[in-house]
Short mmCIF file of C-alpha atoms in Angstrom, two decimals:
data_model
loop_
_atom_site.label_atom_id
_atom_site.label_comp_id
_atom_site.label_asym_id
_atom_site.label_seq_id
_atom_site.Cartn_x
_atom_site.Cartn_y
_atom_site.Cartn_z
CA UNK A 1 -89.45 49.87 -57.86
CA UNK A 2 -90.99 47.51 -55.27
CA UNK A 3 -95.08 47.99 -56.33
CA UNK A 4 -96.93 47.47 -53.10
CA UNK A 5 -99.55 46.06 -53.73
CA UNK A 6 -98.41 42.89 -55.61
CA UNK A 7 -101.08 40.12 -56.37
CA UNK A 8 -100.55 37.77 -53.58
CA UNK A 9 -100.90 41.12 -51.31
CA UNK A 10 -103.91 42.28 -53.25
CA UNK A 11 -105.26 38.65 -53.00
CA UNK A 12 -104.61 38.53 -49.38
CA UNK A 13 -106.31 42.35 -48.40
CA UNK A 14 -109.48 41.03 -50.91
CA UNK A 15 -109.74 38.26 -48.69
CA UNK A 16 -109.23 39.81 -45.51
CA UNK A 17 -112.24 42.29 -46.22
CA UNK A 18 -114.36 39.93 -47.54
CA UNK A 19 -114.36 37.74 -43.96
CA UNK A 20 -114.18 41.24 -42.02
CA UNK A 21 -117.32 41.73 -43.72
CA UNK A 22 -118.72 38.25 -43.68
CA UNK A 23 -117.90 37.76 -39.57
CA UNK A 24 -119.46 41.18 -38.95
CA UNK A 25 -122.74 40.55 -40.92
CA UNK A 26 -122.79 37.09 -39.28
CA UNK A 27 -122.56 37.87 -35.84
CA UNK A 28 -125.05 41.12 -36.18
CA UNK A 29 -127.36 38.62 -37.65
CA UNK A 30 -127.14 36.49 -34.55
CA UNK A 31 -127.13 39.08 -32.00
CA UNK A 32 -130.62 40.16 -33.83
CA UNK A 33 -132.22 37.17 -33.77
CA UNK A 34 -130.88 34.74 -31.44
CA UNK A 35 -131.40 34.74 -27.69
CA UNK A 36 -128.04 33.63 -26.98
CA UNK A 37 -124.61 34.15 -28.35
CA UNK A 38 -122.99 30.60 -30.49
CA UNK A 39 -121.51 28.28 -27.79
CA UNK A 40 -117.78 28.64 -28.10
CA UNK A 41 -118.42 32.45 -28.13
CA UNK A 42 -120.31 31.85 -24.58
CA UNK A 43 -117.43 29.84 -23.42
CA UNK A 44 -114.50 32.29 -24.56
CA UNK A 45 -116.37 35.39 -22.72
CA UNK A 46 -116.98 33.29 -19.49
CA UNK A 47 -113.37 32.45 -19.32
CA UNK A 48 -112.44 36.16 -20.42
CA UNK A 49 -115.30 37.38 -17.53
CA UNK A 50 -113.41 35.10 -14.83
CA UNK A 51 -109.90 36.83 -14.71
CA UNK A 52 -111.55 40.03 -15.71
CA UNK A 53 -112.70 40.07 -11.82
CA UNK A 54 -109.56 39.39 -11.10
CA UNK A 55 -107.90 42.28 -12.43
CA UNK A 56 -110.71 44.62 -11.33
CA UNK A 57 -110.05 43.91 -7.90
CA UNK A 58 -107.14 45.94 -6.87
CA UNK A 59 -108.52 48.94 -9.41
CA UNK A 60 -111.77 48.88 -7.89
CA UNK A 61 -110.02 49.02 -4.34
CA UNK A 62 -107.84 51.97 -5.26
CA UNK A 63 -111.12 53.31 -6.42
CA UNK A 64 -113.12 52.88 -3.88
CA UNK A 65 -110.31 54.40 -0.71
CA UNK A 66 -110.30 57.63 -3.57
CA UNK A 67 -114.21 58.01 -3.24
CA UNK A 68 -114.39 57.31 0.42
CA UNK A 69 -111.99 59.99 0.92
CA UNK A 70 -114.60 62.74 -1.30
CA UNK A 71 -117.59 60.82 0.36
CA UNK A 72 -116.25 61.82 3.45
CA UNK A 73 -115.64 65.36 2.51
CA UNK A 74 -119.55 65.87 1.79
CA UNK A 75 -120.85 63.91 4.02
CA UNK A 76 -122.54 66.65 6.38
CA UNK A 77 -124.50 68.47 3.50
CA UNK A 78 -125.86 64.91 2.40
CA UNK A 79 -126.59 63.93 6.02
CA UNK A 80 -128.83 67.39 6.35
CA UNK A 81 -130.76 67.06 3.05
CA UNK A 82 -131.40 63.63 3.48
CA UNK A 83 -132.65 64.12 7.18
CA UNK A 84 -135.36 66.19 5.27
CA UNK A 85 -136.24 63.33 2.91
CA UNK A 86 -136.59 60.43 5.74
CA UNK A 87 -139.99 61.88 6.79
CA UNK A 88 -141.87 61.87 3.69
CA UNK A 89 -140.14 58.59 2.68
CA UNK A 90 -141.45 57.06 6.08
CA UNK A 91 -145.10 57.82 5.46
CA UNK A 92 -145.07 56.74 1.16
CA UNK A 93 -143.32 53.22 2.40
CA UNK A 94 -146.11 52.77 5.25
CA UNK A 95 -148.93 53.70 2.49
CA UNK A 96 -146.74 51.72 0.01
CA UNK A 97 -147.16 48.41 1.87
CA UNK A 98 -151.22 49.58 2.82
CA UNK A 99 -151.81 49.35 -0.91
CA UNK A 100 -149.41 46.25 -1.96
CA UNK A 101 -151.26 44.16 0.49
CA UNK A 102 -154.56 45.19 -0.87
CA UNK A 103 -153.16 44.63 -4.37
CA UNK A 104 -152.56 41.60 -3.36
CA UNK A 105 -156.14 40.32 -1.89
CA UNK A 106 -157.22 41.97 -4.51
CA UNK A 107 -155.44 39.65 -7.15
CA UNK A 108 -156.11 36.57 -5.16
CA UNK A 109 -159.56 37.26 -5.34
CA UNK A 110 -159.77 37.74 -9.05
CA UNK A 111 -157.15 34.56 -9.47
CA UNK A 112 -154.50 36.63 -10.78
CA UNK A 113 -150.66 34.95 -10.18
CA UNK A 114 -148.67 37.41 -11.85
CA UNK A 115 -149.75 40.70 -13.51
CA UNK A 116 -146.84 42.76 -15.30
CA UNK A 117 -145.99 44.77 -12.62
CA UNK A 118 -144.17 41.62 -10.76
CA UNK A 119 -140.91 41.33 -11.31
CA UNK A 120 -138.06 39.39 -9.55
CA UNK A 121 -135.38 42.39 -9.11
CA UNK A 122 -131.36 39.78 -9.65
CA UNK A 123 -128.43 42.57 -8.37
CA UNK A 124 -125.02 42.61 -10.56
CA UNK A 125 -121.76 44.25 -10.17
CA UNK A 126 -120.54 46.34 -13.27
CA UNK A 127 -116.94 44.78 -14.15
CA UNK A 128 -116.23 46.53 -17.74
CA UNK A 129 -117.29 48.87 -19.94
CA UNK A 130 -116.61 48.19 -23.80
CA UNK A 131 -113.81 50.86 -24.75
CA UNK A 132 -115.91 52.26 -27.94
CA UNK A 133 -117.93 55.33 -28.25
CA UNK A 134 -119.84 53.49 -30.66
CA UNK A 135 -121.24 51.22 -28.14
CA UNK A 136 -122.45 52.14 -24.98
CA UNK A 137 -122.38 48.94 -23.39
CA UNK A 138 -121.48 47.57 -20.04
CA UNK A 139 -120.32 44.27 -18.73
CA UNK A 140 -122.15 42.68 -15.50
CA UNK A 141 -121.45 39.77 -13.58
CA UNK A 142 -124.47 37.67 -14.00
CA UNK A 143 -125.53 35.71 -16.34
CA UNK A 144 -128.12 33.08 -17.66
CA UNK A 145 -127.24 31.04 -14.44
CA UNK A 146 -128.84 33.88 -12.61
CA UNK A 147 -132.06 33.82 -14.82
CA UNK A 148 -131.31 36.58 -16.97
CA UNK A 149 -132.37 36.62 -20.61
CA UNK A 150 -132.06 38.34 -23.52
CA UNK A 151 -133.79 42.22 -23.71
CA UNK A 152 -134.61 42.31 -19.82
CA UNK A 153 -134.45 45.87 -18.57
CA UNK A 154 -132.03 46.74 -16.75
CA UNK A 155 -132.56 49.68 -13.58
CA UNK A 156 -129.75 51.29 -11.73
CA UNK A 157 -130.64 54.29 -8.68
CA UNK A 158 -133.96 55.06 -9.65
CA UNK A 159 -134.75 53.99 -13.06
CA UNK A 160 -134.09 52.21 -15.89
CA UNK A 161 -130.82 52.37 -17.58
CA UNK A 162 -130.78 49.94 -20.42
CA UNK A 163 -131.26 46.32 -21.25
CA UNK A 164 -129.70 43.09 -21.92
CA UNK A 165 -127.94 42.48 -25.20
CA UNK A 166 -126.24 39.66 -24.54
CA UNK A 167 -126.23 36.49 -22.44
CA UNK A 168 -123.30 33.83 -21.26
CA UNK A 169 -123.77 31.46 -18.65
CA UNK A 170 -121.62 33.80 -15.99
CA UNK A 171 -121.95 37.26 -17.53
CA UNK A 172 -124.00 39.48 -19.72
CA UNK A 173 -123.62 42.72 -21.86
CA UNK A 174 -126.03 46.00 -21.47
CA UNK A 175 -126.91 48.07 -23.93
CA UNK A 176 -127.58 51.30 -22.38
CA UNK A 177 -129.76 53.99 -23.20
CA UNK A 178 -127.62 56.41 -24.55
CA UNK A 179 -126.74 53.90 -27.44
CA UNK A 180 -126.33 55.52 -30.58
CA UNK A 181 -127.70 52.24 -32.02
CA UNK A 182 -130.39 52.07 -34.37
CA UNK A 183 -132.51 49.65 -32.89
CA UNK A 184 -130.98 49.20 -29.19
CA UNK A 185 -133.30 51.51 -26.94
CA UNK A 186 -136.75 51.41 -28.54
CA UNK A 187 -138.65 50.83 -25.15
CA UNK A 188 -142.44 50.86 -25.05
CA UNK A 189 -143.19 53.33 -22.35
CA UNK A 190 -146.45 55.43 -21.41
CA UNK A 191 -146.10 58.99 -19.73
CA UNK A 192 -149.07 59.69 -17.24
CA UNK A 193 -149.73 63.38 -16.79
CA UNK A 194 -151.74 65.26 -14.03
CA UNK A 195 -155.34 64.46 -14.35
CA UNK A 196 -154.12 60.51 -14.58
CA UNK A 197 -154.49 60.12 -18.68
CA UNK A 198 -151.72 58.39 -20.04
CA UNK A 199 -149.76 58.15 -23.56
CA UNK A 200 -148.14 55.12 -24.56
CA UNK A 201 -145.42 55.41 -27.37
CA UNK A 202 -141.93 54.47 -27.70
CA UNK A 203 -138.51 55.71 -26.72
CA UNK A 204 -137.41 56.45 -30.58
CA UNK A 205 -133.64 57.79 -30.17
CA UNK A 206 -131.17 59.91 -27.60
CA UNK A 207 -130.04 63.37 -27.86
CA UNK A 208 -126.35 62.85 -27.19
CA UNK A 209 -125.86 66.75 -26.79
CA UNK A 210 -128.55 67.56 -24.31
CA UNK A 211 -128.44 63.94 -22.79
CA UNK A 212 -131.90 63.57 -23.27
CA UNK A 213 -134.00 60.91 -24.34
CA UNK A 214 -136.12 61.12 -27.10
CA UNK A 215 -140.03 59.72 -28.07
CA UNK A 216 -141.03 60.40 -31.13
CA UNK A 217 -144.37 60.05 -33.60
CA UNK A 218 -146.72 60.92 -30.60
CA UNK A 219 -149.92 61.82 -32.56
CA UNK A 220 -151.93 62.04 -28.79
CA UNK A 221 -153.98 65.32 -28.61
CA UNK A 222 -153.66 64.40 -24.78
CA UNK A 223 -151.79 67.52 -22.97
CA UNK A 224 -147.89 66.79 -21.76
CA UNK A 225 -145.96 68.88 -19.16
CA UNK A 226 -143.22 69.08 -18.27
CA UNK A 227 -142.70 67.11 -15.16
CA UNK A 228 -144.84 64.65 -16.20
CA UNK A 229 -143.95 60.97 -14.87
CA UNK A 230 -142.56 58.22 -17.64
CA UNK A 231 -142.60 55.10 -16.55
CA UNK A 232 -142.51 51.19 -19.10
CA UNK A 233 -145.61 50.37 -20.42
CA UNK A 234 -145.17 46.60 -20.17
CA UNK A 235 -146.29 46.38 -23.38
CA UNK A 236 -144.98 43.58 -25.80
CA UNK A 237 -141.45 41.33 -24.90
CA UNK A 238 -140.28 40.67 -21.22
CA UNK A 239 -140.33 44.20 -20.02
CA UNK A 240 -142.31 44.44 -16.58
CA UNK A 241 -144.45 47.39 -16.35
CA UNK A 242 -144.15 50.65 -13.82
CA UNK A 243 -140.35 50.80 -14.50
CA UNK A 244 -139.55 54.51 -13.96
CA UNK A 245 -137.54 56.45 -16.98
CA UNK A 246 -137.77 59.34 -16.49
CA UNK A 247 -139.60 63.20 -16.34
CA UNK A 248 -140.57 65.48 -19.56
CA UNK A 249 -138.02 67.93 -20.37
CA UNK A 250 -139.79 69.45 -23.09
CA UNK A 251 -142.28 68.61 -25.55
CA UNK A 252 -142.28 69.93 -29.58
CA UNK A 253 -143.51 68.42 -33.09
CA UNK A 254 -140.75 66.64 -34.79
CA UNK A 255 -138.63 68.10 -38.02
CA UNK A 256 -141.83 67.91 -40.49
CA UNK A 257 -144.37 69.32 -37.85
CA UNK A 258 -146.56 66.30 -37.97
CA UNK A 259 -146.44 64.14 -35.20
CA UNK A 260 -145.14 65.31 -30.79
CA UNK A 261 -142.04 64.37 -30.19
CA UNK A 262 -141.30 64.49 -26.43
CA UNK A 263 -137.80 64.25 -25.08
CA UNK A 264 -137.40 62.85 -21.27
CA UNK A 265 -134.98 63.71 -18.65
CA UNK A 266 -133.64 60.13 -17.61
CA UNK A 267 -134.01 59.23 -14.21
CA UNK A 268 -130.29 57.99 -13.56
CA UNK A 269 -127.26 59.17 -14.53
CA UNK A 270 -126.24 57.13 -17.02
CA UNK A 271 -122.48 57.81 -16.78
CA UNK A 272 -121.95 56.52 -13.38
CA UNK A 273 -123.30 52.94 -13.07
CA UNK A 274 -121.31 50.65 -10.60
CA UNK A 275 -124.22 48.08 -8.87
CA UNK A 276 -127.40 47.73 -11.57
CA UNK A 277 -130.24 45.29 -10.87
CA UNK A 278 -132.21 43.29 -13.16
CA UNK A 279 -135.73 42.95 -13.48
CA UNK A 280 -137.22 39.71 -14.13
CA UNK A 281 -140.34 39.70 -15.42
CA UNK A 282 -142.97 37.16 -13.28
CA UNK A 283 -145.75 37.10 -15.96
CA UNK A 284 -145.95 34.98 -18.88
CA UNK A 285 -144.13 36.16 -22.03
CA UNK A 286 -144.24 35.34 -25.50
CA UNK A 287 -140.38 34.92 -25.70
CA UNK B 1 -88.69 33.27 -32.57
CA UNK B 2 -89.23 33.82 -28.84
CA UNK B 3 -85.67 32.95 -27.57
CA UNK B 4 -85.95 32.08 -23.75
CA UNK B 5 -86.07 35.09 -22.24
CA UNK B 6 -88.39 36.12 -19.38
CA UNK B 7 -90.41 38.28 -22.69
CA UNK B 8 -91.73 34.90 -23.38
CA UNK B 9 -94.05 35.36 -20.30
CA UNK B 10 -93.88 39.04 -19.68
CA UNK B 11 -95.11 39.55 -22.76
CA UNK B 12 -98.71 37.73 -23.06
CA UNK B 13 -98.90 38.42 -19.42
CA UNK B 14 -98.77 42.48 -20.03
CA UNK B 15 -100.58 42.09 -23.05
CA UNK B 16 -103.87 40.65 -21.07
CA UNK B 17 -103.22 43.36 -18.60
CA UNK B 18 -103.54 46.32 -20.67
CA UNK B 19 -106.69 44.01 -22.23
CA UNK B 20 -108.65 44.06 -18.85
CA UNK B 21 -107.35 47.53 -18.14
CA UNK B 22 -109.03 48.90 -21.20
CA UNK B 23 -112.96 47.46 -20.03
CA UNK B 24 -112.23 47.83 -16.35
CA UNK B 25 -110.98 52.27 -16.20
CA UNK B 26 -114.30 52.76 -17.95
CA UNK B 27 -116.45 50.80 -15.51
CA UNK B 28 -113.87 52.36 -13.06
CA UNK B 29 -113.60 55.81 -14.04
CA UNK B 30 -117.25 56.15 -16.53
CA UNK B 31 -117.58 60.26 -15.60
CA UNK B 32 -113.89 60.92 -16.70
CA UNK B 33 -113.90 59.11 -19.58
CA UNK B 34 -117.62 58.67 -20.60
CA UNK B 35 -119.18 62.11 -20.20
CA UNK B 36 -121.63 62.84 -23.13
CA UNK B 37 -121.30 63.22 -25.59
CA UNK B 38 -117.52 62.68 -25.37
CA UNK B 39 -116.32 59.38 -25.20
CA UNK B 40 -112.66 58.39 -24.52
CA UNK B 41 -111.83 54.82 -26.02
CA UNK B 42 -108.93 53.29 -23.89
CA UNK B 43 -106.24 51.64 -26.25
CA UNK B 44 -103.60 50.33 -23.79
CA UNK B 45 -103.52 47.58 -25.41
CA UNK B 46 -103.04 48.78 -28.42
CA UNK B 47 -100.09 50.72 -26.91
CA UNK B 48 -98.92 47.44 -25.47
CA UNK B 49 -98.48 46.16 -28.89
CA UNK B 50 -96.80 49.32 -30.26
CA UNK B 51 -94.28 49.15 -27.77
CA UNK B 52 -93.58 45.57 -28.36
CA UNK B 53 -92.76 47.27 -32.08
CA UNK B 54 -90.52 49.72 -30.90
CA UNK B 55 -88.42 47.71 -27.94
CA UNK B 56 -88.43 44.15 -29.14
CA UNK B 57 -84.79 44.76 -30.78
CA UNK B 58 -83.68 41.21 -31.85
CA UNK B 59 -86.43 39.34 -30.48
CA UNK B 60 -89.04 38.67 -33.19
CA UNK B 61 -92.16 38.19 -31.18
CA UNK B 62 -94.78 36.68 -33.50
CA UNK B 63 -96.77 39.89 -32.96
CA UNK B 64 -99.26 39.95 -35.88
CA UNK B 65 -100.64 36.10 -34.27
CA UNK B 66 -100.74 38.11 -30.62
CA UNK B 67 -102.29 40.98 -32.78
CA UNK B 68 -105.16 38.93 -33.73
CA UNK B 69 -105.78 37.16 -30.66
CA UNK B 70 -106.05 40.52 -28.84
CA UNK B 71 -108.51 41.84 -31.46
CA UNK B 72 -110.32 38.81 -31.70
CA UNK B 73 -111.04 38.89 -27.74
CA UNK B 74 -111.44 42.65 -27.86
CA UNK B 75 -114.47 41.60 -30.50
CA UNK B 76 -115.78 38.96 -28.40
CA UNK B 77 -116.19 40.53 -25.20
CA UNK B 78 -115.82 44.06 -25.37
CA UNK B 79 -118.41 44.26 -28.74
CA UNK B 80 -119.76 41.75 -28.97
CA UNK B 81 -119.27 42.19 -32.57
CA UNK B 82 -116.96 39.53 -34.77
CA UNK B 83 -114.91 40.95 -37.45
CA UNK B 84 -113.13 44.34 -36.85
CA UNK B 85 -110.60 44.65 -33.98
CA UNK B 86 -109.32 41.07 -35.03
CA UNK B 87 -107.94 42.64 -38.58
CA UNK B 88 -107.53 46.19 -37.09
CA UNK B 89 -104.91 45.72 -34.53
CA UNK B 90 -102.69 43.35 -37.10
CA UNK B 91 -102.62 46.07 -39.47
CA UNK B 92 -101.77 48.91 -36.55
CA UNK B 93 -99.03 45.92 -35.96
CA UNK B 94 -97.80 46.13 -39.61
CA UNK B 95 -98.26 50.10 -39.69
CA UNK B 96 -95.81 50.40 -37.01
CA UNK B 97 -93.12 47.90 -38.15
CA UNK B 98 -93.44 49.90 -41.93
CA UNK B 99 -92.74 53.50 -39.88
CA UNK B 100 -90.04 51.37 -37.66
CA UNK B 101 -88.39 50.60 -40.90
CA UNK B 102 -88.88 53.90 -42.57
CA UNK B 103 -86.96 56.59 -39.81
CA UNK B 104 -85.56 55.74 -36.62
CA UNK B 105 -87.71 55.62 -33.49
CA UNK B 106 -87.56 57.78 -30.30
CA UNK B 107 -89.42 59.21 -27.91
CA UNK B 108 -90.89 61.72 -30.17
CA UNK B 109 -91.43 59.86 -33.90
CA UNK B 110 -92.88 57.32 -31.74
CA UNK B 111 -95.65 59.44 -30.66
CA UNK B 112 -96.23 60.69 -34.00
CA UNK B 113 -96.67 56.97 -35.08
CA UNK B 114 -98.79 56.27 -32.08
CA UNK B 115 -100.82 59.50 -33.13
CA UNK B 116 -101.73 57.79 -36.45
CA UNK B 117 -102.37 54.55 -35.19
CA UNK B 118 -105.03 54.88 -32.63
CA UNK B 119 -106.51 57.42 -35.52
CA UNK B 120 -106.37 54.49 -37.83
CA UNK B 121 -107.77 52.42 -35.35
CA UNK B 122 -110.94 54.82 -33.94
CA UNK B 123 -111.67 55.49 -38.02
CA UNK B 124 -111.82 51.66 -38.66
CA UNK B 125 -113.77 51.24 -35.50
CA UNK B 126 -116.21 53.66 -36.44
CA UNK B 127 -116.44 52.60 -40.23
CA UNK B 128 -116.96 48.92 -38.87
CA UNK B 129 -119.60 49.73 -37.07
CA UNK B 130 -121.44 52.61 -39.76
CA UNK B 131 -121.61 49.31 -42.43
CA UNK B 132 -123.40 47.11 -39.72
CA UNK B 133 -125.83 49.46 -38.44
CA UNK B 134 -124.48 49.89 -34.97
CA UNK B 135 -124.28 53.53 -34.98
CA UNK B 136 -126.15 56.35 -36.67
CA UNK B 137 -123.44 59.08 -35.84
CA UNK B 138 -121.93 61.09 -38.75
CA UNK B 139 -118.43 61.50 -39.84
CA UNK B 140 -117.86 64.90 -37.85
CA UNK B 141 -119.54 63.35 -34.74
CA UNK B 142 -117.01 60.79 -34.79
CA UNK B 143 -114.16 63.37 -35.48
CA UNK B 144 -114.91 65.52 -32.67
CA UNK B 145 -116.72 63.63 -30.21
CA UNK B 146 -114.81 60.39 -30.55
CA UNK B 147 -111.69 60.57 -32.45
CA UNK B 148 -110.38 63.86 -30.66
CA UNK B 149 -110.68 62.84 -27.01
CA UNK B 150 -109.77 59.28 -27.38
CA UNK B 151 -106.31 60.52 -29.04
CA UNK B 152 -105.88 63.01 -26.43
CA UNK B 153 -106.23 60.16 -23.47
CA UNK B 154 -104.07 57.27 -25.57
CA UNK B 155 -101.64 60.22 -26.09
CA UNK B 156 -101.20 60.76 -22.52
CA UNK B 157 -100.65 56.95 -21.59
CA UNK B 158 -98.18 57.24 -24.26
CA UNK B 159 -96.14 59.72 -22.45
CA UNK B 160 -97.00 58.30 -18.99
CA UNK B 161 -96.14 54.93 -20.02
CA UNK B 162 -92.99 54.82 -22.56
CA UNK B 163 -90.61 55.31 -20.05
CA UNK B 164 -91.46 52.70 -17.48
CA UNK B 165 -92.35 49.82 -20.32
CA UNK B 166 -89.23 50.60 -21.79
CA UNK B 167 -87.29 49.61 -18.35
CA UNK B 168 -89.52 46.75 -18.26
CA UNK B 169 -88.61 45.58 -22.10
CA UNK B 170 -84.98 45.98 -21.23
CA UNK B 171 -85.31 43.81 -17.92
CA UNK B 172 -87.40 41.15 -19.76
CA UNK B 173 -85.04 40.71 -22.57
CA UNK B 174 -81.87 40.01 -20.09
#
């Protein structure tokens, strides 16, 4: 009888596994520390990226005359809701700019260029998403030529979605928020409640089945509500502050009834992202 | 070897086709396939390859080399993680010839085949990415929340798709 694994097989598999292993250690290792990808990697992607567009074109077309159509079809209910809105938006944008030029006397006077609220906003287009569940990741069309660096936060509608993982000279990867990765959303954010005190902590996991995001070992005796405001911190790395996240869904003490452990409705629907913008940080940073 | 055939081209050229498809339907589509905590995987090209298995006939296409190219691109810009699609697709390659060997292939054995590749495929996937800390979920997680929709999905492009790449094989190879 034919044995199937003979030695030269066996030898072969061994082999196999061992640089399986070895390629997957070495690239986590680089993707951890470095800021960029190796240089033929960054080469092979931007080449990949280019015909990728390509391709997307006529998809996103087909895509975009099946939308219209259902655009279309609600268009009246959006048109009266958002009539409402206008108003109030009006008045915020007019008291907006009142206290952004003030802000910015203000700063000139006290010889400030850049605090961490300034941040250059670079728009991308989404062109993939990686096929895994394991990673949820997206692929934009900008890269480093644009400015974009490693770890810059990335917004889409009204808040913040994720951030950069990866950089190539015409493209980048993000890593969004909803990553069941053990170390890709750990955000430093601070939630403000109603009488103006703030917590700062950071974003320690995401609750797949109630799509929430999670904030764990809050030891804070200040009182959270729900509805309360969560916005960056700008604390640490290249993250700008002021970045919205998201509202308090609930708050609780975690599994050994020590510590708070607050979990956040995110702003943005994380499922649909088409345009996303990146915010580039103004300030000095450390990396 | 290739003989000169119009597979020579039609081949590579599908292949990167059903490559893009995979990355662009989820930026195209991310509700219907990517609605938590479900998440569909698109395999097409995966599928690609499996057909190539079943409809190549006398044509030996070198398709453990294409294999590996495929997965090593998949890992490069899809994952950005080196190391797993580039030996899992081979061995989905050398799966398939073993069951193509073992009973005849139609329609239906086919599925079956295609049934326990992508499941060989979303397991190794997952296992990949357990050992290097990319993911924290747990076996049943994967099982329901992964494994089930993604076969349910590749299953249907199966059925959608034998058919018409079949017609295409046939035209290529003449």
């Amino acid at each position: 009888m034919h044995k199937f694994f003979s030695n030269r097989r066996l030898v072969i598999v061994i082999i196999c596994l061992i640089v399986s292993f070895g390629l997957m250690s070495v690239s986590v290792a680089i993707r951890n520390k470095r800021s960029t990808p190796p240089m033929v990697q960054q080469f092979g992607n931007d080449v990949v990226g280019l015909v990728n567009r390509v391709v997307a074109w006529p998809v996103s077309g087909l895509k975009g005359s099946v939308t219209g159509f259902s655009d279309l079809m609600n268009t009246y209910q959006e048109n009266q809701r958002l009539k409402s809105q206008v108003q109030e938006l009006a008045q915020t944008k007019v008291h907006d700019q009142a206290i952004s030029q003030e802000n910015k006397k203000l700063k000139q006077e006290l010889k400030l260029n850049h605090s961490l609220t300034d941040y250059t906003p670079v728009n991308a287009n989404v062109i993939a998403r990686t096929p895994s569940a394991w990673q949820n990741q997206v692929i934009i069309d900008k890269g480093s030529a644009a400015g974009i660096k490693k770890n810059m936060p990335v917004l889409s509608g009204s808040g913040i979605v994720g951030r950069i993982s990866e950089v190539n000279r015409t493209n980048s990867k993000v890593e969004l928020l909803s990553n069941s990765s053990e170390s890709a959303n750990r955000f430093a954010v601070t939630i403000t409640n109603k009488n103006g005190q703030s917590v700062h902590g950071i974003i320690s996991g995401y609750n797949r089945d109630k799509n929430l995001i999670e904030m764990g070992n809050v030891t804070s005796k200040t009182k959270i509500e729900k509805g309360d405001k969560v916005s960056t911190s700008g604390l640490g790395g290249v993250m700008p502050s002021g970045l919205f996240v998201g509202t308090v869904a609930s708050t609780g003490t975690d599994n050994y009834g020590l510590a708070a452990k607050i979990s956040i409705k995110p702003a943005t629907d994380l499922s649909e992202l088409n345009v996303v913008t990146v915010a580039v940080r103004q300030a000095q940073t450390t990396n | 070897m290739v003989r000169v055939t119009k597979l020579r081209y039609g081949f590579p050229i599908g292949l990167f086709l059903f490559f893009y498809l995979d990355g662009i339907l989820g930026a195209a589509f991310p509700r219907q396939l990517f609605s938590e905590p479900y998440a569909m995987s698109s395999y097409l090209v995966v599928l690609w390859l499996v057909f190539a298995v079943f409809f190549e006939d006398q044509i030996q296409i070198p398709l453990g080399i294409w294999a590996a190219i495929a997965g090593g691109l998949f890992d490069v810009y899809y994952t950005g993680v080196w190391g797993i699609f580039i030996f899992v697709f081979p061995i989905v390659v050398a799966l398939t010839r073993a069951c193509y060997k073992a009973f005849p292939i139609n329609f239906l054995s086919g599925l079956l085949v295609y049934f326990i590749d992508i499941t060989v495929v979303c397991s190794l996937s997952y296992f990949g990415n357990l050992v290097v800390h990319m993911t924290s979920a747990s076996f049943t997680d994967m099982m329901v929340d992964s494994l089930a929709p993604t076969l349910a999905y590749n299953l249907a492009a199966y059925v959608i798709l034998y058919f018409p790449v079949q017609w295409l094989f046939n035209r290529l190879r003449n």
